[in-house]
Every structure is written in C-alpha cells, then in structure tokens.
Amino acid sequence: MSFEATKVHNRPTFYKHQAVYPLPIQTVRIDDAFWEPKLKILREITSYDVLDKFEHDGAIHNFDLVADGAGGNHCGEPWFDGLIYETIRGLSDMIAVSYDERLDQRIDDLIQRISRAQDAVGDGYINTYTLLDRPGQRWGENGGNLRWQHDVYNAGCLVEAAVHHYKATGKTSLLKAAVRFANHMCEIMGPSPKRNIVPAHSLPEEALLKLYQLALDDPELSNTMNIAFEASDYLDLAVFWIHHRGNHEGRNSHEEYAQDHKAVLEQEEAVGHAVRATLLYTGLTALYLCTGEKRYLDTAKKLWNNIVHQKSHISGGVGAVHHDEKFGGSYELPDNGYLETCAGVGMGFFSWNLFLATGEGRYIDQLETILYNIVLAGRSMDGHRYFYENPLVSRGSHNRWEWHTCPCCPPMMLKMLPELATYIYAYDNMGAFVNLYVASEVSMTLDGVAVTLKQHTSYPWAGSVGISVSPEHAAAFSIRLRIPEWCGQYTITVNDQTVSYEIVDGYAVLERTWSPGDVVQLDLDLPVDLIGAHPNVNTHANKAAIRRGPMLYCLESVDNDKYTDGKVQYTREALDIDQQLECKLPQQPAFTTEFDASFFDGAVLVHTQDAEGKPLTAIPYPYWNNRSRGTMVIWLQYDHDNGVNGWENKLYRKINR
C-alpha cells in the first residue's frame, strides 16, 4: 500500500525502514473547533510577528552585513541564523497547507538575502556570527568555541528549512544554498584525514538525513541546480556525527551538556541540555529509519523510556534544571522546573520518529500531551507573546514576553504546529491509523483503493469521535484507532453495531471489508481525574494534579482570589507580584465541568471545592497567563496513599478511582 503523490516535492520524507508512513500535510484538511482558531492565529498573526521581530532586532540584517563585506557588529546571539531558518521551515509548511502569497513573497525575499550573503563568502559556508565577529575561527577552531558559535547547528537548520521549502513550493532557491553548505561540510568533516567536527547543538543529524532521502528521491535536482547532490555523502556525514560523539581527538569536548561525554550508543540516560538531547535522539531515530540498524533504534527507545518514565513532567515538559537548561537526575521534577518550550517540541519530534519506526501508540500519547500542554502554552492566545519556560507553578513573576534576547521558542512552535495535519493519520501495508482526534478529512490510497476518512469531533472537550469511511468501492483493510493511555473506558461501534477488535500497541484494530458510507463511532470517557506522581518524586508527595483527557488543568489567581488575599486584578503593566496560591483538596473531591464558549475560543472549565468547602475553578493549563498577571499552581495538596507498589514503569497515574 502506498500514498500516490504526483510530485516528489508534495510528499513527506519517506525512509526505507519506516514501519508507518505519514500523509502529506497538503492532503489533510483540518476543520476543527479547537485547533482551527489556533492555527488561524498562527498563520495570520504569529508568522508575521516572528518575521517582523527578527527584522526589527537586526537578526536578518546580519545577512546583509555579510553580503556587503562588513565586519563586526553582529546583531543578536550566534544561533540567530538557525532561528531564521527554522522560521522558514515552519512558514513553508504553513503555505503548503494554506497558501498566502504575501507570506510566500516574504520568504522569497529572505532567501534572496541569505543567498546573497553566501555568494559573497564564496565556498558555500555561511554563518553570520562567525563571519562578522570571529572570521578566523570557523567551526570553533583557532581558539574559537563551537559550542557558542553554532556553526554546524545553523548549517543543519538551513538544510532542514531548504528541504521543507522545496517540498512545499517546488522552488530550489533555498535548496541550492543548503546543498552548497552541506557539500562544503562533507568535504571537510569526517574520518581522518578530514576533521573531527561534530555538532555541539544537535539537529543537523536529522537535517542531513532529510537531504539524503531527497537526493535519493529526486537525483535530477543535481542537474536542476547545477551542483553536486550525492545522497551517500549526506548519509556518511550523519553517521560520522552520531558515531564520533565522545571521540574528542583533535577537538574540545562538549561533555554532558551536549551529550558528548561518551559514544551515543553507550549512553544509558538522558543528560545535559534538554533541547540538544531531544534533537540528537530525533536524529538517532532517523538514522535507524534510513539504515535499519537495530542498535540505533534500541538506543533511542532506551533513552525515550528513561525520559518518559523518570524525567518528564506531567505536562510533557522536559529539562527540569535551570542551570544549563538540562535534565536533572531521575525523578527530579520540581514544580518550578525549567521546561523550555523548545525541549518539549524536540521531545515531540523524537516521539513522532519513534512512532514511524514502530507504529506504537505510546509515542503518540506523548506527542499528544506535548501538543496540548507545552506547544499551546508556549504562545499567548492572541498570537504574539511567548513562554521560554513552562513551569508548573508561578508566584506571579512568570509572564509571557513580547520578544526575548534568545527567541528560540517561537520558531520551534512554528515548526511543529503546521505539521499537526501530518500527525493525525498514517498508514502501513495493513491500512490506516487514526492517531489524533481532530475534525478533519483526508484522502489516501490503500492497496490501490482510494479511501477518504472524515472525522467529526469536539475533542478534547468531548470524547465523541465519528469517522466516515468512504472507499471508492468495497475493500478490505484495517483502521486502527488510538486508545489514549489516559482513557479507562470507551466504546466502539461501526454503523451503530458493536464490533470485535483487538488492542495492538495501543490501537483498537478494526479489520473488515469497508463499504462507502460506513461510519465508525468511538466514544472516549472523559472524567476529571486526579493524577499522582511516582513516590520517588519527593516534591509531589501528598499532592495531586487535575487532568481531563489530554489536557492538564491549573488554578489561577484570577479565578481563585481567596487564596491570594483578594489581590487578583493585576494588569500586564503591573509590577511582578510574589504571592503563593495554595489550597488543599478534600479526601473525596467532587468535580463538575462547564463548557464556557466565551473563554477565548471556548473551553471546558472544572469546578470543585477545597477541604474547607470554598469553591475552586481550574482552567486548561495552556490558557493560563492570558487574562492577567497572577499566581498559578498545578500540584494541589491532597492526602492519598502513594505507596511504591504497582507503578509498573508509570511516572504518573490516576489516584481518584
């Protein structure tokens, strides 16, 4: 079974050893009451906001300085080139789904400035910080510092953006610049006598593998661009980068901070800078997808399990420690953990690649948690304020910023959210997967039969999911419905009749001969659950969090003023406050839910009472800090039996039923 794309640049990256295949974002039409308003703001506000702010703070002007032969005066941090490229990647996917001529022109103008700078350098290399401020220290050599300069990271971001831009538009303008830079790296990096240079900030590993696969799929691009385009070179360089971590011969060590303390395949635990780590593991999984070498997949699974079972916060956020933005020790998960938005996005990409490698629903469970709680929390509802960190408690001083001296998180969100359409469905040689419950329509070809699936749902506020199945004629294939890990009870019918199915890898597998007009109905029970943490998480002893479906809930002072002495009317211009919102739940709390259509674009609110009978209101976590400054808390005091038995590798579990 295969998806029949008419042009190579309209299809996602398909690796040889994928177990599961995604659908191109262009083939999935989202018409969802929850997601569409947020994606509309992304397209119409956030995309232009990010471009305008990069222009205003001088980040894009750096390319003009290089093109004009200027020296010094680099604006911003050394990795700003990479952030601009990441923005291009996200915007490219955006216009592939919903074309915007003005945005397309902005991208073209930006590419022209990038290419002009690269042409001025002459050998394919382009890194504005190094060229302007450290011209004799490319790759951190001659007394430079690769960990700071980000030469290889920026190159990887350029390559990744170029592949996505080509696939979205069919244009080779950015791809040619990226291939020139990739070829330059292939010429100088590798086993002796080449130079032992590995990325101090991962991402280039997967980027080079995307370029490798594109070169396999469309070798004629070499003639189109009039430049060498050798797939094997890009694969060889990615393999070198993976295998030479921990090998410091001829270079400085980046140590645990950059996962460079030992060989990747010997690493037992996720350590160091969480963004670097999750992007390295994403690339490691992609290397398995390309080569089929089981040791890559085994290591990736081991590291994912370590993160999810011992180092992930309940929101899906990772990177607990403020110093070095890094993972802490096992079960070190403080409420005020760092939880950088970028790290959550990286963990989402890592989980997605593992799904492609295995077809297991647990990886989509983690991706879903991240999408609903980290990615959405990282941006304000109005589309132009952002969180760098996503702690699970605030005394009032943590607020979204208009812009930042290190604005790395908006581009990462711009990379993930436009790919939502890709994550909803997938297929293999048995049939279709329904991964995420999002009102949408998709067409695919399964074993030569054209099939359309159409979802109707109000998820995550309601658990009813209807799926119309329309093959062009009666045909046998499977439809796999993900049963979320959080869901304890559900029912499935086809054409209003109960059906038999097996649960395989987290999916209810419906195997039958499908006819046009068949309707699958999945009803997921959506109670309000109290969630406890593993007893080894000592910061959460005798505490519980409120969750409903995939959505985490929090208490905000604007709704619960009695816990902050009535001081709730804080404006965004007010001074930071230092209050603590604390309360205790009764032993048997009762919950009611209310859908409030006026709460931004509509949301389910949760109501209960504390141990003294005072009312409490909980709101979905990603919506906090949108109405006013104030305090926020997720983990609430709650006395419960939290013994060590029966956890079965779970870091969080239901404790109220």
XYZ file of C-alpha atoms in Angstrom:
657
model
C 0.000 0.000 0.000
C 1.336 3.443 -0.781
C 0.344 7.046 -0.934
C 0.434 8.126 -4.559
C 1.907 11.603 -4.719
C 2.049 13.229 -8.113
C 5.251 15.131 -7.383
C 8.182 14.291 -5.146
C 8.070 17.685 -3.502
C 4.461 17.097 -2.414
C 5.276 14.078 -0.276
C 6.762 13.818 3.232
C 10.150 12.272 3.804
C 9.809 8.502 3.431
C 12.719 6.487 4.784
C 13.415 2.910 3.702
C 12.885 1.335 7.114
C 9.767 3.132 8.319
C 7.125 0.838 9.760
C 4.469 3.527 9.317
C 4.054 6.297 6.749
C 2.582 9.770 7.270
C 0.362 11.686 4.878
C 1.488 14.944 3.278
C 0.159 17.950 5.121
C -1.441 19.155 1.883
C -3.766 16.128 1.818
C -5.294 16.662 5.269
C -7.942 19.364 5.675
C -8.494 20.415 9.292
C -11.934 21.815 10.168
C -11.789 21.600 13.937
C -13.388 23.887 16.529
C -10.428 23.512 18.883
C -7.471 23.639 16.508
C -8.589 25.805 13.608
C -8.815 29.098 15.577
C -5.325 28.489 16.949
C -3.897 27.633 13.535
C -5.601 30.706 12.038
C -3.831 32.925 14.579
C -0.592 31.108 13.801
C -0.981 31.875 10.090
C -2.294 35.415 10.327
C -0.515 36.797 13.404
C 2.341 34.691 14.786
C 4.071 34.079 11.459
C 4.303 37.801 10.649
C 5.033 38.696 14.264
C 8.132 36.493 14.298
C 9.380 37.750 10.929
C 8.847 41.373 11.890
C 10.630 40.990 15.213
C 13.620 39.259 13.635
C 13.773 42.132 11.165
C 13.448 44.723 13.915
C 16.157 43.281 16.173
C 18.685 43.044 13.342
C 18.878 39.268 13.057
C 18.022 39.265 9.352
C 20.226 42.310 8.730
C 23.239 40.161 9.648
C 22.996 38.558 6.209
C 23.116 41.990 4.578
C 26.259 42.852 6.555
C 27.975 39.707 5.301
C 26.834 40.328 1.742
C 28.216 43.880 1.903
C 31.571 42.720 3.265
C 31.144 44.403 6.653
C 32.926 43.147 9.755
C 31.832 43.016 13.362
C 28.539 44.366 14.693
C 26.684 41.055 14.611
C 23.171 41.542 15.957
C 21.913 39.019 18.489
C 23.152 35.593 19.507
C 25.286 33.312 17.295
C 22.374 30.926 16.665
C 20.056 33.574 15.203
C 20.768 32.313 11.667
C 19.367 28.950 12.727
C 16.268 30.522 14.222
C 15.559 32.334 10.968
C 15.974 29.100 9.006
C 13.670 27.286 11.428
C 11.090 30.008 10.889
C 11.346 29.468 7.132
C 10.746 25.752 7.631
C 7.581 26.386 9.620
C 6.270 29.033 7.245
C 6.940 26.774 4.272
C 4.761 24.051 5.754
C 2.164 26.693 6.518
C 1.852 27.924 2.931
C 1.809 24.334 1.698
C -1.440 23.856 3.636
C -2.956 27.325 3.216
C -1.256 29.392 0.537
C -0.507 33.004 1.415
C 1.031 34.997 -1.436
C 2.306 37.733 0.865
C 3.994 35.213 3.143
C 5.459 33.378 0.158
C 6.972 36.652 -1.043
C 8.403 37.406 2.401
C 10.110 34.008 2.355
C 11.464 34.583 -1.170
C 12.892 37.973 -0.187
C 14.538 36.446 2.869
C 16.038 33.621 0.813
C 17.452 36.174 -1.610
C 19.266 37.932 1.234
C 20.615 34.634 2.577
C 21.844 33.566 -0.854
C 23.454 36.943 -1.498
C 25.438 36.599 1.735
C 26.510 33.063 0.910
C 27.605 34.111 -2.577
C 29.769 36.836 -1.048
C 31.633 34.230 1.022
C 32.199 32.031 -1.992
C 32.760 28.470 -0.709
C 29.276 27.551 0.477
C 29.886 28.440 4.123
C 27.505 30.883 5.768
C 27.325 31.658 9.488
C 26.907 35.353 10.067
C 28.183 35.455 13.666
C 31.448 33.724 12.841
C 31.937 35.660 9.621
C 31.308 39.028 11.254
C 32.810 38.599 14.721
C 35.185 35.600 14.500
C 36.245 35.380 10.858
C 39.314 33.251 11.601
C 37.516 30.745 13.822
C 35.171 28.747 11.632
C 33.828 25.604 13.348
C 35.213 26.886 16.655
C 38.791 26.277 15.573
C 41.861 28.508 16.076
C 40.814 29.360 19.615
C 37.100 29.634 18.871
C 34.214 27.907 20.630
C 31.896 25.733 18.540
C 29.507 25.277 21.477
C 28.960 29.042 21.398
C 29.276 29.758 17.673
C 26.711 27.197 16.480
C 28.267 26.860 13.010
C 27.091 23.271 12.470
C 23.713 23.819 14.119
C 22.954 26.779 11.876
C 24.012 24.768 8.841
C 21.620 21.988 9.837
C 18.752 24.435 10.272
C 19.423 25.769 6.768
C 19.369 22.265 5.291
C 16.168 21.327 7.109
C 14.421 24.534 6.066
C 15.505 24.065 2.462
C 14.084 20.546 2.219
C 10.753 21.675 3.653
C 10.678 24.770 1.441
C 11.325 22.731 -1.694
C 8.659 20.183 -0.813
C 6.148 22.926 -0.050
C 6.795 25.100 -3.103
C 8.890 23.186 -5.650
C 11.370 26.089 -5.596
C 15.105 25.321 -5.422
C 16.323 28.774 -4.350
C 16.979 27.846 -0.711
C 17.773 24.232 -1.508
C 20.704 25.258 -3.673
C 22.177 27.315 -0.817
C 21.680 24.411 1.594
C 23.257 21.856 -0.729
C 26.283 24.102 -1.222
C 26.728 24.329 2.540
C 26.146 20.592 3.054
C 28.682 19.754 0.335
C 31.192 22.063 1.994
C 30.746 20.231 5.310
C 31.055 16.848 3.612
C 34.364 17.933 2.105
C 35.982 18.868 5.420
C 34.255 16.753 8.121
C 34.623 13.039 8.633
C 37.143 10.335 9.491
C 40.818 11.226 9.232
C 42.305 12.870 7.241
C 39.145 15.004 7.404
C 38.421 16.991 10.562
C 36.694 15.627 13.640
C 33.870 18.196 13.885
C 30.515 17.172 15.370
C 27.527 19.399 16.152
C 27.711 20.971 19.596
C 23.952 21.535 19.236
C 22.128 18.662 17.603
C 19.578 18.976 14.795
C 21.951 18.714 11.805
C 21.880 14.912 12.093
C 18.249 14.581 11.055
C 18.537 17.508 8.643
C 21.292 15.762 6.654
C 19.211 12.583 6.582
C 16.269 14.507 5.117
C 18.637 15.830 2.466
C 19.952 12.303 1.887
C 16.447 10.994 1.290
C 15.580 13.883 -1.017
C 18.703 13.160 -3.075
C 17.584 9.525 -3.392
C 14.049 10.508 -4.339
C 14.944 13.213 -6.829
C 18.516 12.839 -8.127
C 17.672 15.044 -11.121
C 17.809 18.003 -8.780
C 21.563 17.909 -9.296
C 21.046 18.956 -12.897
C 18.325 21.447 -11.994
C 20.592 23.209 -9.510
C 23.800 22.561 -11.464
C 25.518 21.354 -8.312
C 26.692 18.014 -6.902
C 23.894 16.301 -4.980
C 25.185 12.960 -3.688
C 22.917 11.110 -1.269
C 25.704 8.880 0.086
C 27.758 11.900 1.180
C 24.974 13.187 3.412
C 24.323 9.781 4.963
C 28.039 9.286 5.627
C 28.299 12.644 7.376
C 25.250 11.966 9.564
C 26.688 8.575 10.550
C 30.021 10.226 11.369
C 28.327 12.806 13.574
C 26.422 10.136 15.507
C 29.414 7.860 15.997
C 32.020 10.481 16.866
C 30.315 11.929 19.901
C 32.579 11.120 22.800
C 35.603 10.995 20.482
C 37.498 14.209 21.225
C 40.634 13.567 19.225
C 41.596 16.870 17.665
C 38.796 18.869 19.271
C 37.473 20.093 22.600
C 34.865 18.074 24.487
C 31.355 19.455 24.830
C 30.812 16.891 27.630
C 27.404 16.002 29.083
C 25.977 19.423 28.259
C 25.954 18.469 24.568
C 25.707 14.672 25.020
C 29.377 14.433 24.031
C 30.653 12.667 27.159
C 30.592 9.190 25.641
C 29.605 7.389 22.442
C 25.893 7.773 21.701
C 25.267 4.031 21.623
C 26.778 3.735 25.104
C 24.574 6.419 26.642
C 22.143 4.931 29.162
C 20.472 8.095 30.421
C 19.242 11.406 29.043
C 21.600 14.082 30.349
C 22.647 17.623 29.579
C 20.905 20.394 27.669
C 17.404 19.072 27.026
C 16.900 20.666 23.602
C 20.208 19.350 22.310
C 19.423 15.913 23.747
C 15.934 15.506 22.289
C 17.088 16.677 18.852
C 20.048 14.282 18.972
C 17.713 11.395 19.794
C 15.382 12.503 16.987
C 18.311 12.280 14.577
C 19.406 8.931 16.012
C 15.945 7.522 15.340
C 16.001 8.958 11.817
C 19.314 7.174 11.252
C 17.573 3.898 12.084
C 14.791 4.787 9.652
C 17.411 5.245 6.934
C 19.638 2.246 7.667
C 17.554 -0.275 9.576
C 20.403 -0.837 12.049
C 18.654 -2.077 15.180
C 21.228 -0.683 17.606
C 20.165 2.853 16.704
C 16.520 2.080 17.445
C 17.346 0.181 20.644
C 19.350 3.127 21.974
C 16.645 5.614 21.018
C 13.959 3.544 22.763
C 16.108 3.214 25.879
C 16.627 6.968 26.080
C 12.949 7.710 25.403
C 11.929 5.318 28.163
C 14.381 6.976 30.549
C 12.871 10.383 29.824
C 9.199 9.366 29.905
C 9.431 7.071 32.922
C 11.780 9.165 35.058
C 12.371 12.675 33.666
C 9.146 14.060 32.151
C 6.857 16.463 33.948
C 3.124 15.785 33.876
C 2.706 18.429 31.147
C 5.106 16.578 28.841
C 7.769 19.192 29.536
C 11.389 18.097 29.896
C 14.529 19.749 31.228
C 13.945 20.286 34.939
C 17.084 22.238 35.826
C 17.563 25.954 35.154
C 21.374 25.730 35.067
C 22.382 24.678 31.545
C 18.678 24.124 30.681
C 19.262 20.463 31.371
C 17.762 17.214 32.551
C 18.034 16.580 36.255
C 18.521 13.265 37.945
C 15.933 10.505 37.965
C 12.626 11.728 39.442
C 13.987 15.260 39.848
C 10.808 17.053 38.763
C 10.265 20.237 40.772
C 7.159 22.375 40.212
C 9.365 25.290 39.196
C 11.328 23.222 36.693
C 12.716 24.956 33.613
C 10.734 23.077 30.936
C 11.820 25.045 27.891
C 9.250 25.132 25.107
C 11.929 24.079 22.609
C 12.717 20.964 24.636
C 9.065 19.947 24.635
C 8.910 20.384 20.859
C 12.119 18.355 20.497
C 10.583 15.583 22.588
C 7.548 15.700 20.305
C 9.692 15.242 17.202
C 11.573 12.394 18.916
C 8.296 10.656 19.819
C 6.969 11.064 16.261
C 10.059 9.454 14.735
C 9.752 6.516 17.123
C 6.132 6.101 16.058
C 7.247 5.989 12.422
C 9.786 3.327 13.391
C 7.413 1.144 15.406
C 3.746 2.018 14.924
C 3.285 2.039 18.721
C 0.613 4.283 20.184
C 2.584 5.183 23.319
C 4.709 7.538 21.252
C 1.603 9.350 20.006
C 0.344 9.515 23.600
C 3.446 11.502 24.483
C 3.206 13.663 21.368
C -0.435 14.454 22.156
C 0.421 15.509 25.721
C 3.113 17.824 24.379
C 0.876 19.345 21.706
C -1.952 20.174 24.082
C 0.080 21.297 27.087
C 3.544 22.517 26.072
C 3.233 23.745 22.485
C -0.029 25.605 23.099
C 1.150 27.034 26.409
C 4.253 28.438 24.737
C 2.286 31.109 22.882
C -0.419 33.501 24.050
C -3.927 33.124 22.729
C -3.590 36.396 20.822
C -0.566 35.031 18.990
C 2.296 37.404 19.765
C 3.569 36.704 23.300
C 5.631 33.685 24.252
C 6.905 31.483 27.055
C 10.523 30.342 27.054
C 9.919 28.309 30.234
C 6.765 26.423 31.224
C 6.904 25.833 34.999
C 4.011 24.201 36.824
C 3.776 26.880 39.487
C 4.098 30.658 39.458
C 4.186 33.176 42.283
C 3.200 35.883 39.820
C 6.504 36.871 38.254
C 6.399 34.444 35.320
C 4.760 36.018 32.280
C 4.907 35.690 28.527
C 7.227 38.139 26.786
C 6.740 40.139 23.612
C 10.247 39.194 22.465
C 13.408 37.811 24.013
C 17.174 38.115 23.719
C 17.059 34.398 22.845
C 13.779 33.988 20.929
C 14.344 30.324 20.068
C 10.917 29.040 21.121
C 8.633 30.833 18.607
C 10.449 29.262 15.616
C 10.215 25.814 17.210
C 6.453 26.239 17.626
C 6.266 27.417 14.029
C 7.946 24.153 13.039
C 5.616 21.847 14.969
C 2.135 23.349 14.762
C 1.881 23.435 10.934
C 2.750 19.724 10.953
C -0.312 18.893 13.040
C -2.030 17.699 9.867
C 0.728 15.147 9.309
C 0.329 13.670 12.780
C -3.423 12.973 12.599
C -3.307 9.984 10.243
C -0.810 7.445 8.967
C -0.824 4.138 7.086
C 1.117 0.917 6.561
C 0.655 -2.240 4.498
C -2.384 -3.219 6.570
C -4.366 0.007 6.429
C -4.875 3.349 8.131
C -4.012 4.748 11.570
C -6.069 7.417 13.285
C -3.595 8.939 15.740
C -5.150 12.204 16.861
C -8.785 13.094 17.251
C -9.130 16.270 15.222
C -12.095 17.138 12.996
C -10.584 16.711 9.554
C -10.729 14.979 6.200
C -8.026 13.007 4.411
C -7.745 11.002 1.212
C -5.238 8.206 0.748
C -4.676 5.182 -1.448
C -4.636 1.814 0.312
C -3.679 -1.200 -1.779
C -4.735 0.634 -4.914
C -8.083 1.747 -3.497
C -8.802 5.445 -2.956
C -10.142 5.948 0.579
C -11.448 9.079 2.274
C -11.720 9.373 6.054
C -13.653 12.216 7.632
C -13.609 12.889 11.371
C -16.332 14.704 13.313
C -15.432 15.510 16.920
C -15.371 18.172 19.623
C -12.260 16.650 21.196
C -10.623 17.424 23.614
C -13.715 18.916 25.271
C -15.883 15.899 24.388
C -14.952 12.275 23.769
C -17.299 11.519 20.868
C -15.438 10.796 17.615
C -17.290 9.882 14.426
C -15.316 8.743 11.381
C -16.936 8.368 7.963
C -15.152 5.772 5.830
C -15.510 6.150 2.072
C -13.517 3.777 -0.128
C -14.186 4.100 -3.847
C -15.580 0.566 -3.696
C -15.863 -2.160 -1.077
C -12.372 -3.104 0.105
C -10.684 -4.934 2.961
C -8.207 -3.040 5.139
C -7.749 -2.172 8.801
C -8.468 1.061 10.617
C -6.545 1.481 13.834
C -7.949 3.857 16.436
C -5.535 5.016 19.115
C -6.887 4.426 22.600
C -5.164 7.131 24.664
C -3.233 5.943 27.690
C -5.323 8.205 29.926
C -8.625 6.634 28.788
C -10.078 3.986 31.099
C -13.419 3.357 29.378
C -14.550 3.637 25.783
C -16.922 2.073 23.266
C -16.579 1.422 19.536
C -19.332 0.764 17.006
C -19.485 0.527 13.232
C -22.778 1.529 11.648
C -24.295 1.567 15.154
C -23.364 -2.071 15.709
C -20.869 -3.344 18.258
C -17.808 -4.882 16.663
C -14.952 -7.111 17.742
C -11.404 -5.810 17.726
C -8.013 -6.400 19.252
C -5.856 -3.872 21.080
C -2.403 -3.886 19.474
C 0.304 -1.432 20.522
C -2.262 0.978 21.934
C -4.650 0.823 18.944
C -8.060 -0.787 18.558
C -7.660 -2.630 15.256
C -10.840 -2.796 13.162
C -10.380 -5.298 10.333
C -13.231 -5.698 7.876
C -14.369 -5.118 4.353
C -15.338 -1.463 4.293
C -18.076 -0.056 2.095
C -18.762 3.546 1.083
C -20.747 5.284 3.809
C -19.559 3.158 6.747
C -19.338 5.096 9.999
C -17.061 4.320 12.930
C -18.090 5.744 16.284
C -15.547 5.960 19.108
C -16.726 7.287 22.468
C -13.955 8.023 24.955
C -14.915 8.522 28.590
C -13.683 11.937 29.746
C -13.926 12.138 33.526
C -11.985 14.607 35.618
C -9.044 12.637 37.015
C -6.730 13.299 39.901
C -3.198 12.316 38.963
C -0.457 11.375 41.398
C 3.267 11.237 40.788
C 5.601 8.289 41.331
C 6.552 8.106 45.024
C 10.186 8.774 44.121
C 9.174 12.295 43.053
C 9.552 13.678 46.556
C 8.470 17.212 45.570
C 4.977 15.875 44.798
C 4.366 13.793 47.912
C 0.742 14.155 49.075
C -0.132 16.208 46.032
C -2.364 15.677 43.029
C -2.948 17.333 39.667
C -6.211 17.672 37.750
C -6.373 16.239 34.249
C -9.249 15.703 31.861
C -8.454 13.784 28.713
C -5.160 15.010 27.271
C -5.493 18.403 28.937
C -3.771 19.343 32.168
C -5.581 21.841 34.423
C -4.306 24.557 36.733
C -5.657 27.031 39.279
C -5.063 30.685 38.504
C -5.461 33.514 41.000
C -7.810 35.464 38.736
C -10.403 32.717 39.358
C -9.449 31.861 42.936
C -8.864 35.207 44.621
C -9.481 33.941 48.172
C -6.087 32.240 48.033
C -4.189 35.438 47.270
C -5.836 37.796 49.739
C -8.196 39.136 47.092
C -5.374 40.661 45.037
C -6.355 39.386 41.638
C -6.756 42.369 39.315
C -3.198 42.547 38.000
C -2.571 44.177 34.663
C 0.270 43.270 32.359
C 1.897 46.594 33.189
C 1.785 45.960 36.954
C 4.866 45.107 38.935
C 5.666 41.430 39.378
C 3.993 40.017 42.441
C 5.142 37.417 44.921
C 2.084 35.523 46.082
C 1.551 31.807 46.555
C -1.702 30.149 45.546
C -2.149 27.207 47.884
C -5.123 25.030 48.732
C -5.945 21.524 49.862
C -8.442 19.166 48.280
C -10.809 17.076 50.408
C -10.400 13.313 50.556
C -13.302 12.774 48.149
C -13.427 15.835 45.890
C -16.440 16.238 43.617
C -15.912 17.764 40.183
C -18.276 19.433 37.766
C -17.453 20.616 34.272
C -18.737 23.579 32.287
C -18.153 24.408 28.662
C -17.667 28.167 28.521
C -17.945 29.360 24.916
C -16.754 32.834 25.949
C -13.494 31.573 27.421
C -11.255 32.592 24.499
C -12.264 30.229 21.658
C -14.223 28.036 24.081
C -13.026 25.651 26.770
C -14.192 23.237 29.443
C -13.630 24.596 32.947
C -13.542 22.369 36.034
C -15.174 23.313 39.334
C -14.709 21.759 42.755
C -14.267 22.741 46.420
C -11.314 22.750 48.740
C -11.115 20.927 52.074
C -12.883 23.873 53.758
C -15.741 23.932 51.262
C -14.579 27.007 49.356
C -15.152 26.922 45.583
C -12.255 26.343 43.193
C -12.100 26.810 39.424
C -9.490 25.086 37.281
C -8.729 26.093 33.706
C -6.789 24.272 30.974
C -3.086 24.818 31.625
C -2.170 26.282 28.200
C -4.703 29.093 28.716
C -3.081 30.485 31.871
C -1.430 33.937 31.955
C -3.654 35.163 29.127
C -6.114 37.253 31.144
C -3.949 38.948 33.757
C -0.803 38.614 35.775
C -1.196 36.447 38.814
C -0.304 33.210 40.502
C -0.787 29.706 39.176
C -0.490 26.192 40.569
C -0.994 22.679 39.199
C 0.023 20.354 42.041
C -2.525 20.659 44.870
C -2.290 19.350 48.415
C -4.125 16.026 48.603
C -3.585 13.267 51.149
C -3.543 9.876 49.460
C -1.853 6.525 49.667
C 1.223 6.810 47.482
C 2.987 3.514 48.147
C 5.745 2.204 45.962
C 3.926 -0.875 44.675
C 2.082 -1.210 41.388
C 3.573 1.655 39.424
C 4.725 -0.586 36.540
C 7.025 1.970 34.935
C 4.437 4.728 35.172
C 5.629 8.142 36.244
C 2.052 9.454 36.684
C -1.224 7.616 37.244
C -4.839 8.142 38.306
C -5.356 8.103 42.056
C -9.031 9.016 42.430
C -10.600 5.826 41.089
